[in-house]
Structure formats: structure tokens, C-alpha cells
PDB file of C-alpha atoms in Angstrom:
ATOM      1  CA  MET A1428     -45.523 -36.649 -13.056  1.00 47.00           C
ATOM      2  CA  ALA A1429     -44.071 -33.611 -11.256  1.00 53.00           C
ATOM      3  CA  GLN A1430     -42.689 -32.220 -14.532  1.00 55.00           C
ATOM      4  CA  ARG A1431     -46.100 -32.588 -16.201  1.00 68.00           C
ATOM      5  CA  LYS A1432     -47.737 -30.677 -13.380  1.00 74.00           C
ATOM      6  CA  THR A1433     -45.113 -27.923 -13.544  1.00 73.00           C
ATOM      7  CA  GLU A1434     -45.685 -27.552 -17.275  1.00 74.00           C
ATOM      8  CA  ARG A1435     -49.434 -27.367 -16.684  1.00 82.00           C
ATOM      9  CA  LEU A1436     -48.979 -24.588 -14.120  1.00 83.00           C
ATOM     10  CA  MET A1437     -46.773 -22.631 -16.491  1.00 80.00           C
ATOM     11  CA  ASN A1438     -49.232 -23.053 -19.349  1.00 82.00           C
ATOM     12  CA  LEU A1439     -52.091 -21.836 -17.167  1.00 87.00           C
ATOM     13  CA  PHE A1440     -49.990 -18.822 -16.192  1.00 85.00           C
ATOM     14  CA  PHE A1441     -49.216 -18.129 -19.874  1.00 78.00           C
ATOM     15  CA  LEU A1442     -52.857 -18.288 -20.933  1.00 82.00           C
ATOM     16  CA  LEU A1443     -54.304 -16.140 -18.162  1.00 85.00           C
ATOM     17  CA  LEU A1444     -51.555 -13.556 -18.604  1.00 81.00           C
ATOM     18  CA  ALA A1445     -51.766 -13.341 -22.386  1.00 76.00           C
ATOM     19  CA  ALA A1446     -55.560 -13.186 -22.712  1.00 74.00           C
ATOM     20  CA  ASN A1447     -57.057  -9.701 -22.970  1.00 72.00           C
ATOM     21  CA  GLN A1448     -60.394 -10.980 -21.688  1.00 80.00           C
ATOM     22  CA  TYR A1449     -61.701 -13.367 -19.057  1.00 84.00           C
ATOM     23  CA  LEU A1450     -61.316 -17.028 -20.036  1.00 88.00           C
ATOM     24  CA  THR A1451     -64.025 -19.506 -19.076  1.00 88.00           C
ATOM     25  CA  LYS A1452     -63.256 -22.931 -17.695  1.00 90.00           C
ATOM     26  CA  ASP A1453     -64.279 -24.505 -20.999  1.00 89.00           C
ATOM     27  CA  GLN A1454     -61.828 -22.300 -22.918  1.00 88.00           C
ATOM     28  CA  ILE A1455     -59.025 -23.084 -20.477  1.00 90.00           C
ATOM     29  CA  ARG A1456     -59.717 -26.817 -20.570  1.00 90.00           C
ATOM     30  CA  ALA A1457     -59.775 -26.864 -24.363  1.00 86.00           C
ATOM     31  CA  SER A1458     -56.441 -25.041 -24.554  1.00 84.00           C
ATOM     32  CA  ILE A1459     -54.243 -27.125 -22.204  1.00 86.00           C
ATOM     33  CA  ALA A1460     -53.579 -30.766 -23.065  1.00 83.00           C
ATOM     34  CA  ASP A1461     -53.405 -32.079 -19.501  1.00 86.00           C
ATOM     35  CA  TYR A1462     -56.809 -30.551 -18.745  1.00 89.00           C
ATOM     36  CA  ARG A1463     -58.275 -31.630 -22.091  1.00 88.00           C
ATOM     37  CA  ASP A1464     -57.259 -35.260 -21.536  1.00 86.00           C
ATOM     38  CA  SER A1465     -58.850 -35.395 -18.063  1.00 88.00           C
ATOM     39  CA  THR A1466     -62.393 -36.310 -17.129  1.00 91.00           C
ATOM     40  CA  PRO A1467     -64.642 -33.378 -16.140  1.00 90.00           C
ATOM     41  CA  GLY A1468     -64.242 -34.191 -12.452  1.00 91.00           C
ATOM     42  CA  ALA A1469     -60.457 -34.583 -12.668  1.00 91.00           C
ATOM     43  CA  PHE A1470     -60.208 -31.322 -14.602  1.00 92.00           C
ATOM     44  CA  GLU A1471     -62.158 -29.474 -11.891  1.00 92.00           C
ATOM     45  CA  ARG A1472     -59.839 -30.826  -9.188  1.00 91.00           C
ATOM     46  CA  LYS A1473     -56.654 -30.050 -11.138  1.00 91.00           C
ATOM     47  CA  PHE A1474     -57.828 -26.569 -12.078  1.00 92.00           C
ATOM     48  CA  GLU A1475     -58.774 -25.635  -8.501  1.00 90.00           C
ATOM     49  CA  ARG A1476     -55.435 -26.945  -7.162  1.00 89.00           C
ATOM     50  CA  ASP A1477     -53.498 -25.114  -9.869  1.00 89.00           C
ATOM     51  CA  LYS A1478     -55.266 -21.824  -9.141  1.00 88.00           C
ATOM     52  CA  ASP A1479     -54.489 -22.227  -5.448  1.00 84.00           C
ATOM     53  CA  GLU A1480     -50.816 -22.944  -6.147  1.00 83.00           C
ATOM     54  CA  LEU A1481     -50.440 -19.921  -8.427  1.00 82.00           C
ATOM     55  CA  ARG A1482     -52.035 -17.762  -5.752  1.00 78.00           C
ATOM     56  CA  GLU A1483     -49.685 -19.235  -3.126  1.00 72.00           C
ATOM     57  CA  LEU A1484     -46.830 -18.031  -5.347  1.00 70.00           C
ATOM     58  CA  GLY A1485     -48.260 -14.519  -5.059  1.00 67.00           C
ATOM     59  CA  ILE A1486     -49.924 -14.402  -8.493  1.00 77.00           C
ATOM     60  CA  ALA A1487     -53.293 -12.659  -8.380  1.00 78.00           C
ATOM     61  CA  ILE A1488     -55.926 -14.435 -10.500  1.00 85.00           C
ATOM     62  CA  GLU A1489     -58.844 -12.135 -11.192  1.00 84.00           C
ATOM     63  CA  THR A1490     -62.375 -13.458 -11.726  1.00 84.00           C
ATOM     64  CA  GLY A1491     -65.101 -11.751 -13.726  1.00 80.00           C
ATOM     65  CA  SER A1492     -67.173 -11.950 -16.891  1.00 71.00           C
ATOM     66  CA  ARG A1493     -66.798 -10.455 -20.347  1.00 60.00           C
ATOM     67  CA  ASP A1494     -70.147  -8.653 -19.998  1.00 55.00           C
ATOM     68  CA  PRO A1495     -71.033  -7.670 -16.413  1.00 51.00           C
ATOM     69  CA  TYR A1496     -74.568  -6.662 -17.512  1.00 48.00           C
ATOM     70  CA  PHE A1497     -75.514 -10.209 -18.484  1.00 48.00           C
ATOM     71  CA  ASP A1498     -75.322 -13.477 -16.608  1.00 49.00           C
ATOM     72  CA  ASP A1499     -72.155 -14.673 -18.340  1.00 61.00           C
ATOM     73  CA  GLU A1500     -70.126 -17.585 -17.040  1.00 72.00           C
ATOM     74  CA  VAL A1501     -67.371 -16.551 -14.632  1.00 81.00           C
ATOM     75  CA  GLY A1502     -63.958 -16.327 -16.262  1.00 86.00           C
ATOM     76  CA  TYR A1503     -60.354 -15.916 -15.150  1.00 88.00           C
ATOM     77  CA  ARG A1504     -57.353 -13.800 -16.102  1.00 86.00           C
ATOM     78  CA  ILE A1505     -54.093 -12.410 -14.731  1.00 83.00           C
ATOM     79  CA  ARG A1506     -53.835  -8.664 -15.125  1.00 76.00           C
ATOM     80  CA  ARG A1507     -50.623  -7.699 -16.833  1.00 64.00           C
ATOM     81  CA  ASP A1508     -50.025  -4.759 -14.470  1.00 58.00           C
ATOM     82  CA  ASP A1509     -50.218  -7.211 -11.560  1.00 53.00           C
ATOM     83  CA  ALA A1510     -47.701  -9.591 -13.147  1.00 52.00           C
ATOM     84  CA  GLU A1511     -45.183  -7.144 -14.596  1.00 49.00           C
ATOM     85  CA  LEU A1512     -42.656  -6.050 -12.025  1.00 41.00           C
ATOM     86  CA  PRO A1513     -40.705  -2.847 -11.454  1.00 41.00           C
ATOM     87  CA  ASP A1514     -36.924  -2.908 -11.678  1.00 41.00           C
ATOM     88  CA  LEU A1515     -36.590  -2.062  -7.999  1.00 38.00           C
ATOM     89  CA  SER A1516     -38.001  -2.806  -4.567  1.00 43.00           C
ATOM     90  CA  PHE A1517     -39.409  -6.288  -5.029  1.00 42.00           C
ATOM     91  CA  THR A1518     -41.826  -7.490  -2.368  1.00 48.00           C
ATOM     92  CA  ARG A1519     -42.029 -11.173  -1.405  1.00 47.00           C
ATOM     93  CA  GLU A1520     -45.121 -11.568  -3.614  1.00 47.00           C
ATOM     94  CA  GLU A1521     -43.483  -9.847  -6.607  1.00 44.00           C
ATOM     95  CA  ALA A1522     -40.397 -11.996  -6.199  1.00 47.00           C
ATOM     96  CA  ALA A1523     -42.602 -15.058  -6.364  1.00 48.00           C
ATOM     97  CA  VAL A1524     -43.961 -13.929  -9.726  1.00 46.00           C
ATOM     98  CA  ILE A1525     -40.417 -13.403 -10.987  1.00 44.00           C
ATOM     99  CA  GLY A1526     -39.476 -16.841  -9.711  1.00 49.00           C
ATOM    100  CA  LEU A1527     -42.355 -18.460 -11.584  1.00 47.00           C
ATOM    101  CA  ALA A1528     -41.642 -16.570 -14.817  1.00 46.00           C
ATOM    102  CA  ALA A1529     -37.948 -17.459 -14.546  1.00 44.00           C
ATOM    103  CA  GLN A1530     -38.699 -21.162 -14.250  1.00 45.00           C
ATOM    104  CA  VAL A1531     -39.330 -21.468 -17.994  1.00 41.00           C
ATOM    105  CA  TRP A1532     -36.676 -23.904 -19.160  1.00 38.00           C
ATOM    106  CA  ASP A1533     -35.702 -25.088 -22.617  1.00 38.00           C
ATOM    107  CA  SER A1534     -38.214 -27.930 -22.736  1.00 39.00           C
ATOM    108  CA  ALA A1535     -39.575 -28.593 -26.211  1.00 37.00           C
ATOM    109  CA  SER A1536     -42.778 -30.030 -24.780  1.00 39.00           C
ATOM    110  CA  LEU A1537     -43.421 -26.902 -22.699  1.00 43.00           C
ATOM    111  CA  ALA A1538     -42.736 -24.518 -25.549  1.00 46.00           C
ATOM    112  CA  GLY A1539     -44.814 -26.551 -27.983  1.00 48.00           C
ATOM    113  CA  GLU A1540     -47.778 -26.982 -25.654  1.00 50.00           C
ATOM    114  CA  SER A1541     -47.829 -23.285 -24.767  1.00 51.00           C
ATOM    115  CA  ALA A1542     -47.807 -22.294 -28.430  1.00 52.00           C
ATOM    116  CA  THR A1543     -50.595 -24.782 -29.186  1.00 54.00           C
ATOM    117  CA  ALA A1544     -52.720 -23.395 -26.358  1.00 54.00           C
ATOM    118  CA  VAL A1545     -52.373 -19.845 -27.656  1.00 53.00           C
ATOM    119  CA  VAL A1546     -53.291 -20.938 -31.188  1.00 51.00           C
ATOM    120  CA  LYS A1547     -56.419 -22.676 -29.875  1.00 52.00           C
ATOM    121  CA  LEU A1548     -57.536 -19.545 -28.043  1.00 51.00           C
ATOM    122  CA  LYS A1549     -56.974 -17.397 -31.115  1.00 52.00           C
ATOM    123  CA  SER A1550     -58.970 -19.853 -33.233  1.00 51.00           C
ATOM    124  CA  ILE A1551     -62.069 -19.331 -31.080  1.00 48.00           C
ATOM    125  CA  GLY A1552     -61.783 -15.560 -31.122  1.00 54.00           C
ATOM    126  CA  VAL A1553     -59.966 -14.890 -27.851  1.00 52.00           C
ATOM    127  CA  ASP A1554     -57.855 -11.733 -27.994  1.00 53.00           C
ATOM    128  CA  ILE A1555     -54.250 -12.667 -27.100  1.00 50.00           C
ATOM    129  CA  ASP A1556     -51.599 -10.150 -26.101  1.00 52.00           C
ATOM    130  CA  THR A1557     -48.426 -11.615 -27.618  1.00 49.00           C
ATOM    131  CA  ASP A1558     -46.296  -8.910 -25.965  1.00 50.00           C
ATOM    132  CA  ALA A1559     -47.251 -10.335 -22.584  1.00 48.00           C
ATOM    133  CA  MET A1560     -45.781 -13.683 -23.603  1.00 47.00           C
ATOM    134  CA  ARG A1561     -42.352 -12.154 -24.114  1.00 45.00           C
ATOM    135  CA  MET A1562     -41.893 -11.604 -20.393  1.00 45.00           C
ATOM    136  CA  VAL A1563     -41.898 -15.396 -19.881  1.00 44.00           C
ATOM    137  CA  GLU A1564     -40.216 -16.676 -23.029  1.00 44.00           C
ATOM    138  CA  PRO A1565     -37.709 -19.515 -22.500  1.00 42.00           C
ATOM    139  CA  ARG A1566     -34.276 -18.344 -21.422  1.00 43.00           C
ATOM    140  CA  LEU A1567     -33.042 -20.611 -18.590  1.00 45.00           C
ATOM    141  CA  SER A1568     -32.182 -24.281 -18.344  1.00 50.00           C
ATOM    142  CA  ALA A1569     -33.319 -26.587 -15.571  1.00 54.00           C
ATOM    143  CA  HIS A1570     -31.765 -29.999 -16.089  1.00 67.00           C
ATOM    144  CA  GLU A1571     -31.258 -30.917 -12.428  1.00 76.00           C
ATOM    145  CA  PRO A1572     -33.232 -34.098 -11.593  1.00 84.00           C
ATOM    146  CA  ALA A1573     -34.494 -32.572  -8.333  1.00 86.00           C
ATOM    147  CA  PHE A1574     -35.876 -29.402  -9.947  1.00 85.00           C
ATOM    148  CA  ASP A1575     -39.539 -30.396 -10.369  1.00 83.00           C
ATOM    149  CA  ASP A1576     -39.830 -32.162  -7.001  1.00 88.00           C
ATOM    150  CA  VAL A1577     -38.281 -29.212  -5.175  1.00 89.00           C
ATOM    151  CA  LEU A1578     -40.462 -26.693  -7.025  1.00 85.00           C
ATOM    152  CA  THR A1579     -43.579 -28.681  -6.131  1.00 86.00           C
ATOM    153  CA  ALA A1580     -42.541 -28.862  -2.475  1.00 89.00           C
ATOM    154  CA  ALA A1581     -41.844 -25.122  -2.333  1.00 87.00           C
ATOM    155  CA  THR A1582     -45.170 -24.320  -3.975  1.00 83.00           C
ATOM    156  CA  ARG A1583     -47.155 -26.569  -1.634  1.00 89.00           C
ATOM    157  CA  ARG A1584     -45.084 -25.814   1.493  1.00 90.00           C
ATOM    158  CA  ILE A1585     -44.021 -29.433   2.023  1.00 94.00           C
ATOM    159  CA  PRO A1586     -40.908 -30.116   4.188  1.00 96.00           C
ATOM    160  CA  ILE A1587     -38.391 -32.271   2.331  1.00 96.00           C
ATOM    161  CA  ALA A1588     -35.266 -34.336   2.987  1.00 96.00           C
ATOM    162  CA  PHE A1589     -32.439 -35.274   0.616  1.00 96.00           C
ATOM    163  CA  SER A1590     -28.795 -36.273   0.482  1.00 95.00           C
ATOM    164  CA  TYR A1591     -26.502 -33.368  -0.325  1.00 94.00           C
ATOM    165  CA  ARG A1592     -22.882 -33.279  -1.478  1.00 91.00           C
ATOM    166  CA  LYS A1593     -20.866 -30.269  -0.301  1.00 85.00           C
ATOM    167  CA  VAL A1594     -18.061 -28.596  -2.228  1.00 79.00           C
ATOM    168  CA  ASP A1595     -15.454 -30.663  -0.360  1.00 82.00           C
ATOM    169  CA  GLY A1596     -17.151 -33.903  -1.440  1.00 84.00           C
ATOM    170  CA  THR A1597     -18.664 -34.837   1.924  1.00 89.00           C
ATOM    171  CA  GLU A1598     -22.281 -35.968   1.957  1.00 91.00           C
ATOM    172  CA  SER A1599     -25.037 -35.431   4.516  1.00 92.00           C
ATOM    173  CA  ARG A1600     -28.774 -35.765   4.863  1.00 94.00           C
ATOM    174  CA  ARG A1601     -30.538 -32.399   4.965  1.00 95.00           C
ATOM    175  CA  GLU A1602     -34.078 -31.631   6.106  1.00 96.00           C
ATOM    176  CA  VAL A1603     -35.420 -28.357   4.727  1.00 95.00           C
ATOM    177  CA  GLU A1604     -38.558 -26.225   4.697  1.00 95.00           C
ATOM    178  CA  PRO A1605     -38.328 -24.948   1.091  1.00 91.00           C
ATOM    179  CA  TRP A1606     -39.127 -21.290   0.430  1.00 88.00           C
ATOM    180  CA  GLY A1607     -38.429 -21.152  -3.297  1.00 83.00           C
ATOM    181  CA  LEU A1608     -35.967 -21.530  -6.159  1.00 80.00           C
ATOM    182  CA  ILE A1609     -33.567 -18.928  -7.469  1.00 77.00           C
ATOM    183  CA  SER A1610     -31.066 -18.839 -10.326  1.00 72.00           C
ATOM    184  CA  VAL A1611     -27.651 -17.444  -9.418  1.00 67.00           C
ATOM    185  CA  ARG A1612     -24.905 -17.270 -12.037  1.00 62.00           C
ATOM    186  CA  ASP A1613     -26.790 -19.747 -14.257  1.00 64.00           C
ATOM    187  CA  ARG A1614     -27.154 -22.291 -11.468  1.00 75.00           C
ATOM    188  CA  TRP A1615     -30.356 -23.217  -9.636  1.00 83.00           C
ATOM    189  CA  TYR A1616     -30.516 -23.046  -5.832  1.00 86.00           C
ATOM    190  CA  LEU A1617     -33.127 -24.028  -3.292  1.00 87.00           C
ATOM    191  CA  GLY A1618     -33.621 -21.457  -0.562  1.00 87.00           C
ATOM    192  CA  GLY A1619     -35.233 -22.460   2.706  1.00 89.00           C
ATOM    193  CA  TYR A1620     -34.952 -23.154   6.404  1.00 91.00           C
ATOM    194  CA  ASP A1621     -32.466 -25.893   7.298  1.00 93.00           C
ATOM    195  CA  ARG A1622     -34.016 -27.684  10.273  1.00 93.00           C
ATOM    196  CA  ASP A1623     -30.714 -29.261  11.358  1.00 89.00           C
ATOM    197  CA  ARG A1624     -28.702 -26.000  11.207  1.00 88.00           C
ATOM    198  CA  ARG A1625     -31.701 -23.982  12.424  1.00 89.00           C
ATOM    199  CA  ALA A1626     -30.955 -21.240   9.930  1.00 86.00           C
ATOM    200  CA  PRO A1627     -31.756 -20.152   6.363  1.00 87.00           C
ATOM    201  CA  ARG A1628     -29.608 -21.831   3.712  1.00 87.00           C
ATOM    202  CA  LEU A1629     -29.170 -22.074  -0.053  1.00 85.00           C
ATOM    203  CA  PHE A1630     -28.636 -25.507  -1.636  1.00 89.00           C
ATOM    204  CA  ARG A1631     -27.338 -25.931  -5.164  1.00 88.00           C
ATOM    205  CA  LEU A1632     -29.721 -28.334  -6.902  1.00 89.00           C
ATOM    206  CA  ALA A1633     -26.917 -30.021  -8.843  1.00 89.00           C
ATOM    207  CA  ARG A1634     -25.547 -31.266  -5.489  1.00 91.00           C
ATOM    208  CA  VAL A1635     -28.793 -32.964  -4.458  1.00 93.00           C
ATOM    209  CA  ILE A1636     -27.775 -36.607  -5.008  1.00 93.00           C
ATOM    210  CA  SER A1637     -30.850 -38.514  -3.873  1.00 94.00           C
ATOM    211  CA  ASP A1638     -34.569 -38.560  -4.440  1.00 93.00           C
ATOM    212  CA  VAL A1639     -36.442 -35.757  -2.672  1.00 94.00           C
ATOM    213  CA  ALA A1640     -38.549 -37.218   0.149  1.00 95.00           C
ATOM    214  CA  HIS A1641     -41.517 -35.531   1.814  1.00 95.00           C
ATOM    215  CA  VAL A1642     -41.173 -35.335   5.610  1.00 95.00           C
ATOM    216  CA  GLY A1643     -44.361 -33.434   6.360  1.00 93.00           C
ATOM    217  CA  GLU A1644     -47.776 -32.506   5.073  1.00 92.00           C
ATOM    218  CA  PRO A1645     -48.607 -29.734   2.564  1.00 90.00           C
ATOM    219  CA  GLY A1646     -48.937 -26.363   4.256  1.00 90.00           C
ATOM    220  CA  SER A1647     -47.240 -27.586   7.435  1.00 91.00           C
ATOM    221  CA  TYR A1648     -45.009 -24.484   7.730  1.00 91.00           C
ATOM    222  CA  LEU A1649     -45.085 -20.794   6.854  1.00 89.00           C
ATOM    223  CA  VAL A1650     -42.549 -18.784   4.902  1.00 85.00           C
ATOM    224  CA  PRO A1651     -41.484 -15.935   7.233  1.00 83.00           C
ATOM    225  CA  ASP A1652     -42.603 -12.442   6.306  1.00 77.00           C
ATOM    226  CA  GLY A1653     -39.954 -10.432   4.532  1.00 70.00           C
ATOM    227  CA  VAL A1654     -38.081 -13.440   3.147  1.00 71.00           C
ATOM    228  CA  ASN A1655     -36.175 -12.493   0.002  1.00 72.00           C
ATOM    229  CA  LEU A1656     -34.088 -15.194  -1.643  1.00 73.00           C
ATOM    230  CA  ARG A1657     -32.191 -12.614  -3.657  1.00 70.00           C
ATOM    231  CA  ASP A1658     -30.980 -10.975  -0.423  1.00 69.00           C
ATOM    232  CA  LEU A1659     -29.876 -14.384   0.852  1.00 67.00           C
ATOM    233  CA  ALA A1660     -28.019 -15.022  -2.402  1.00 66.00           C
ATOM    234  CA  ASP A1661     -26.397 -11.589  -2.274  1.00 65.00           C
ATOM    235  CA  ALA A1662     -25.108 -12.360   1.226  1.00 61.00           C
ATOM    236  CA  LEU A1663     -23.591 -15.664   0.104  1.00 61.00           C
ATOM    237  CA  PHE A1664     -22.326 -14.452  -3.275  1.00 61.00           C
ATOM    238  CA  PRO A1665     -21.436 -10.782  -2.778  1.00 61.00           C
ATOM    239  CA  ALA A1666     -20.589  -8.913  -5.957  1.00 66.00           C
ATOM    240  CA  PRO A1667     -17.728  -6.400  -5.938  1.00 77.00           C
ATOM    241  CA  PRO A1668     -18.859  -2.776  -5.616  1.00 83.00           C
ATOM    242  CA  THR A1669     -18.894  -0.987  -8.954  1.00 85.00           C
ATOM    243  CA  GLU A1670     -21.054   2.093  -8.298  1.00 90.00           C
ATOM    244  CA  ALA A1671     -20.595   5.192  -6.140  1.00 93.00           C
ATOM    245  CA  ALA A1672     -23.277   6.957  -4.102  1.00 95.00           C
ATOM    246  CA  VAL A1673     -23.417  10.220  -2.201  1.00 96.00           C
ATOM    247  CA  LEU A1674     -25.653  10.282   0.879  1.00 96.00           C
ATOM    248  CA  ARG A1675     -26.709  12.857   3.484  1.00 96.00           C
ATOM    249  CA  VAL A1676     -26.624  11.288   6.938  1.00 96.00           C
ATOM    250  CA  ARG A1677     -27.800  12.691  10.246  1.00 94.00           C
ATOM    251  CA  ALA A1678     -24.960  13.068  12.740  1.00 91.00           C
ATOM    252  CA  GLY A1679     -24.379   9.967  14.837  1.00 88.00           C
ATOM    253  CA  ARG A1680     -26.748   7.800  12.770  1.00 91.00           C
ATOM    254  CA  ALA A1681     -26.423   5.003  10.179  1.00 90.00           C
ATOM    255  CA  GLN A1682     -23.185   3.570  11.541  1.00 91.00           C
ATOM    256  CA  SER A1683     -23.268   0.613   9.133  1.00 87.00           C
ATOM    257  CA  LEU A1684     -23.079   3.046   6.194  1.00 92.00           C
ATOM    258  CA  ARG A1685     -20.459   5.189   7.860  1.00 92.00           C
ATOM    259  CA  ARG A1686     -18.213   2.144   8.347  1.00 89.00           C
ATOM    260  CA  ILE A1687     -18.023   1.542   4.577  1.00 89.00           C
ATOM    261  CA  ALA A1688     -17.812   5.224   3.613  1.00 92.00           C
ATOM    262  CA  GLU A1689     -14.826   6.329   1.531  1.00 92.00           C
ATOM    263  CA  LEU A1690     -15.431   9.966   2.434  1.00 92.00           C
ATOM    264  CA  VAL A1691     -17.188  11.720   5.312  1.00 93.00           C
ATOM    265  CA  GLU A1692     -17.516  15.514   5.364  1.00 94.00           C
ATOM    266  CA  PRO A1693     -19.670  17.681   7.649  1.00 94.00           C
ATOM    267  CA  ILE A1694     -22.412  19.770   6.062  1.00 94.00           C
ATOM    268  CA  ASP A1695     -23.472  21.397   9.335  1.00 93.00           C
ATOM    269  CA  ALA A1696     -23.682  20.472  13.010  1.00 91.00           C
ATOM    270  CA  GLU A1697     -26.480  17.968  12.392  1.00 93.00           C
ATOM    271  CA  THR A1698     -25.671  16.448   9.002  1.00 95.00           C
ATOM    272  CA  ASP A1699     -22.748  14.791   7.192  1.00 95.00           C
ATOM    273  CA  ARG A1700     -22.252  13.946   3.555  1.00 96.00           C
ATOM    274  CA  ILE A1701     -20.722  10.520   2.920  1.00 95.00           C
ATOM    275  CA  ALA A1702     -19.599   8.639  -0.199  1.00 95.00           C
ATOM    276  CA  VAL A1703     -20.008   4.871  -0.407  1.00 94.00           C
ATOM    277  CA  ARG A1704     -19.428   2.271  -3.111  1.00 92.00           C
ATOM    278  CA  TYR A1705     -21.975  -0.464  -3.779  1.00 90.00           C
ATOM    279  CA  ALA A1706     -22.790  -3.376  -6.079  1.00 83.00           C
ATOM    280  CA  SER A1707     -26.591  -3.602  -5.919  1.00 82.00           C
ATOM    281  CA  THR A1708     -28.949  -0.649  -6.164  1.00 88.00           C
ATOM    282  CA  ARG A1709     -31.731  -2.792  -4.718  1.00 84.00           C
ATOM    283  CA  VAL A1710     -29.747  -3.816  -1.640  1.00 82.00           C
ATOM    284  CA  LEU A1711     -28.384  -0.335  -0.869  1.00 89.00           C
ATOM    285  CA  ALA A1712     -31.798   1.254  -1.434  1.00 90.00           C
ATOM    286  CA  GLY A1713     -33.316  -1.161   1.069  1.00 87.00           C
ATOM    287  CA  GLU A1714     -30.678  -0.310   3.669  1.00 89.00           C
ATOM    288  CA  ILE A1715     -31.091   3.441   3.141  1.00 93.00           C
ATOM    289  CA  ALA A1716     -34.888   3.216   3.342  1.00 90.00           C
ATOM    290  CA  ALA A1717     -34.601   1.311   6.638  1.00 89.00           C
ATOM    291  CA  PHE A1718     -32.974   4.377   8.229  1.00 91.00           C
ATOM    292  CA  GLY A1719     -35.989   6.556   7.326  1.00 90.00           C
ATOM    293  CA  PRO A1720     -35.344  10.311   7.500  1.00 91.00           C
ATOM    294  CA  ASP A1721     -31.834   9.812   8.931  1.00 93.00           C
ATOM    295  CA  VAL A1722     -30.367   9.065   5.482  1.00 95.00           C
ATOM    296  CA  VAL A1723     -31.108  10.753   2.143  1.00 95.00           C
ATOM    297  CA  ALA A1724     -29.698   9.542  -1.179  1.00 95.00           C
ATOM    298  CA  GLU A1725     -28.351  12.481  -3.201  1.00 95.00           C
ATOM    299  CA  SER A1726     -26.937  10.549  -6.147  1.00 94.00           C
ATOM    300  CA  PRO A1727     -27.069   8.692  -8.438  1.00 94.00           C
ATOM    301  CA  ALA A1728     -30.653   9.333  -9.579  1.00 92.00           C
ATOM    302  CA  SER A1729     -31.364   5.618  -9.990  1.00 92.00           C
ATOM    303  CA  LEU A1730     -30.532   4.990  -6.334  1.00 94.00           C
ATOM    304  CA  ARG A1731     -32.594   7.960  -5.213  1.00 93.00           C
ATOM    305  CA  GLU A1732     -35.624   6.709  -7.175  1.00 92.00           C
ATOM    306  CA  ALA A1733     -35.174   3.214  -5.741  1.00 91.00           C
ATOM    307  CA  VAL A1734     -35.225   4.581  -2.190  1.00 92.00           C
ATOM    308  CA  ILE A1735     -38.330   6.658  -2.916  1.00 92.00           C
ATOM    309  CA  THR A1736     -40.057   3.568  -4.327  1.00 89.00           C
ATOM    310  CA  ARG A1737     -39.207   1.611  -1.188  1.00 86.00           C
ATOM    311  CA  LEU A1738     -40.524   4.331   1.108  1.00 88.00           C
ATOM    312  CA  ARG A1739     -43.756   4.715  -0.861  1.00 87.00           C
ATOM    313  CA  ALA A1740     -44.327   0.965  -0.701  1.00 80.00           C
ATOM    314  CA  ALA A1741     -43.801   1.038   3.074  1.00 76.00           C
ATOM    315  CA  VAL A1742     -46.339   3.848   3.425  1.00 74.00           C
ATOM    316  CA  ARG A1743     -48.926   1.881   1.412  1.00 71.00           C
ATOM    317  CA  GLU A1744     -48.393  -1.212   3.580  1.00 60.00           C
ATOM    318  CA  ASP A1745     -48.910   0.824   6.757  1.00 56.00           C
ATOM    319  CA  ALA A1746     -52.009   2.598   5.422  1.00 53.00           C
TER     320      ALA A1746
END
């Protein structure tokens, strides 16, 4: 049941993203098997819940009509510029979109149903942007039995409990407020707040060895602002530094960067130039941006642009 719902959510995402016009409820229902096989009342309930869950994942669903000058039926779409993400400086909402797009696994039923839905829309004259579909084409596997239940819990903000086997073979019961799923080195992990450890944790789904039980109601907790599962994964699985950066740092500031510097040379009485090595442009850009005017990235250009993007985003949020 959970897998069917997940497939339905993905198919709805596909359709609204690929359509170059607003889709009416009738068009959406006719294009997705699970909607088509439901009674009118059941379809309305499923569709409203699915829209809410996509929006909870940070996906903006736009409403409107094909001709605003006439009393057309309200339709729905996902704007491509809202769904496509930059290479750098992901917000929590953008990361949620990436997480949803990444959860396309090699399921024949999902691929087949999505293709059928697109064909149906084309057959009734709906303009489909096939390029938009490429951003969510199947590329990851999700064979862990707990995947669908955990994804549903994360989407609906339901606390869960499960038995978990650690690397050393010991087992324990864990109670978690799930924040989302992330793929690290071709393995799926649940990120969330561990109520017993009272701290954020990542759990490898392959080590969940029991059914996933609900231990709370939907919406019974909030995901903290600023949560980024990729940052949590980077902390637990640090990559070796492979890139070099040159930074201008105000004297006496940014001690965390100075501690990892391979070279520090004074420019004048107020400023030093330092050289640091790093593995992730995104992570280093975030750290540099946090220091504001005290640190300036001189090179490489990709790092400098990433910092500028971060600072511009911060200005927009404060405006």
C-alpha cells in the first residue's frame, strides 16, 4: 500500500512538472491509474492529500487556468524554474525537491505508469516538456523493505520506531522523528532526530530489521529550520580534501579556517591571505558565507560564485 502511494506521488510530480500548461483535475485523474480506479470521492481525498504532501516536501504547486480571461476550470502545474535546482547553496526546501526527484528507483511499474500517463496527456492535446522528465529519470535503486514506510513517515511527519542492527551486530530499538531520506555512496539513509540519544542521527535503511511502527500522529513534530541532511552526511562520511582555495581573512577572525590553513601570509595590518584545502565547495562556501565580510574567497572561481550565491540568498531571506 505504501509503495503504491509513493508511486502515485511520483507520477503526480512527473505530470505537473512535465506539462507546459495547467492540468485540470479530470486530466490528472485520467492520467494516473490509482486516481482513475478510484471513486470520485476517493480521488478527491487522495488528490488533496497528495498535493499537501508534495507541498510539505517543499514543492510549489501553482494553480491557475489556461485562459485567465474566461471562467476556465482551475488547473495545476509545477513550474520548471521552481523545481530545477542550482548546483550550489541548497536551501531546506530545494533539498526536499532533490530528495523527491532522487527517490525514483528501478521499479518497472513506476516507469511504465509514468510513461502511460504522459502518453495519455499527449493524446488529449496537452503540451508535454520531455526535457523536464530527464531530471527525474530512474537512476537509483531502493530495495530496502523499510524504504516506503520511512518515506511516508518523513513526508507526513510521523514519529517511528524500529529495530536496528549496528555495524558490530548488536541490535536495539530506536525511536526517531524522521526528517528525510538521503542516498550516500549508493546506500539509503534515514536522517532524523533520535529521541533516545537526543541528537540528530543517520540510519542505514538496510540495517532496519523490523517493521516500521508509528509512535505518534501525523504532523506531531517539526523539522528544525536549517536542517540539511547532506551536511549531516558530510560530517559522518567526510571526503578527503582534493581542492585548494585562497581566502582573504580579517586579522584575528575566522579561527576555524585558520586552524586548517596550509599557508598564512599577511597582506597588511588588517588582513591575511590563507590557503586551505577542501572536499566540498558547498560546505566551504557555507562556512565562508557565515563569516560575512570577515572572509573573502579569492579563488577558485567556482568557490567564489558559490559564496556569492549564498550571500545573495541570505539577503533575500532577510528582505
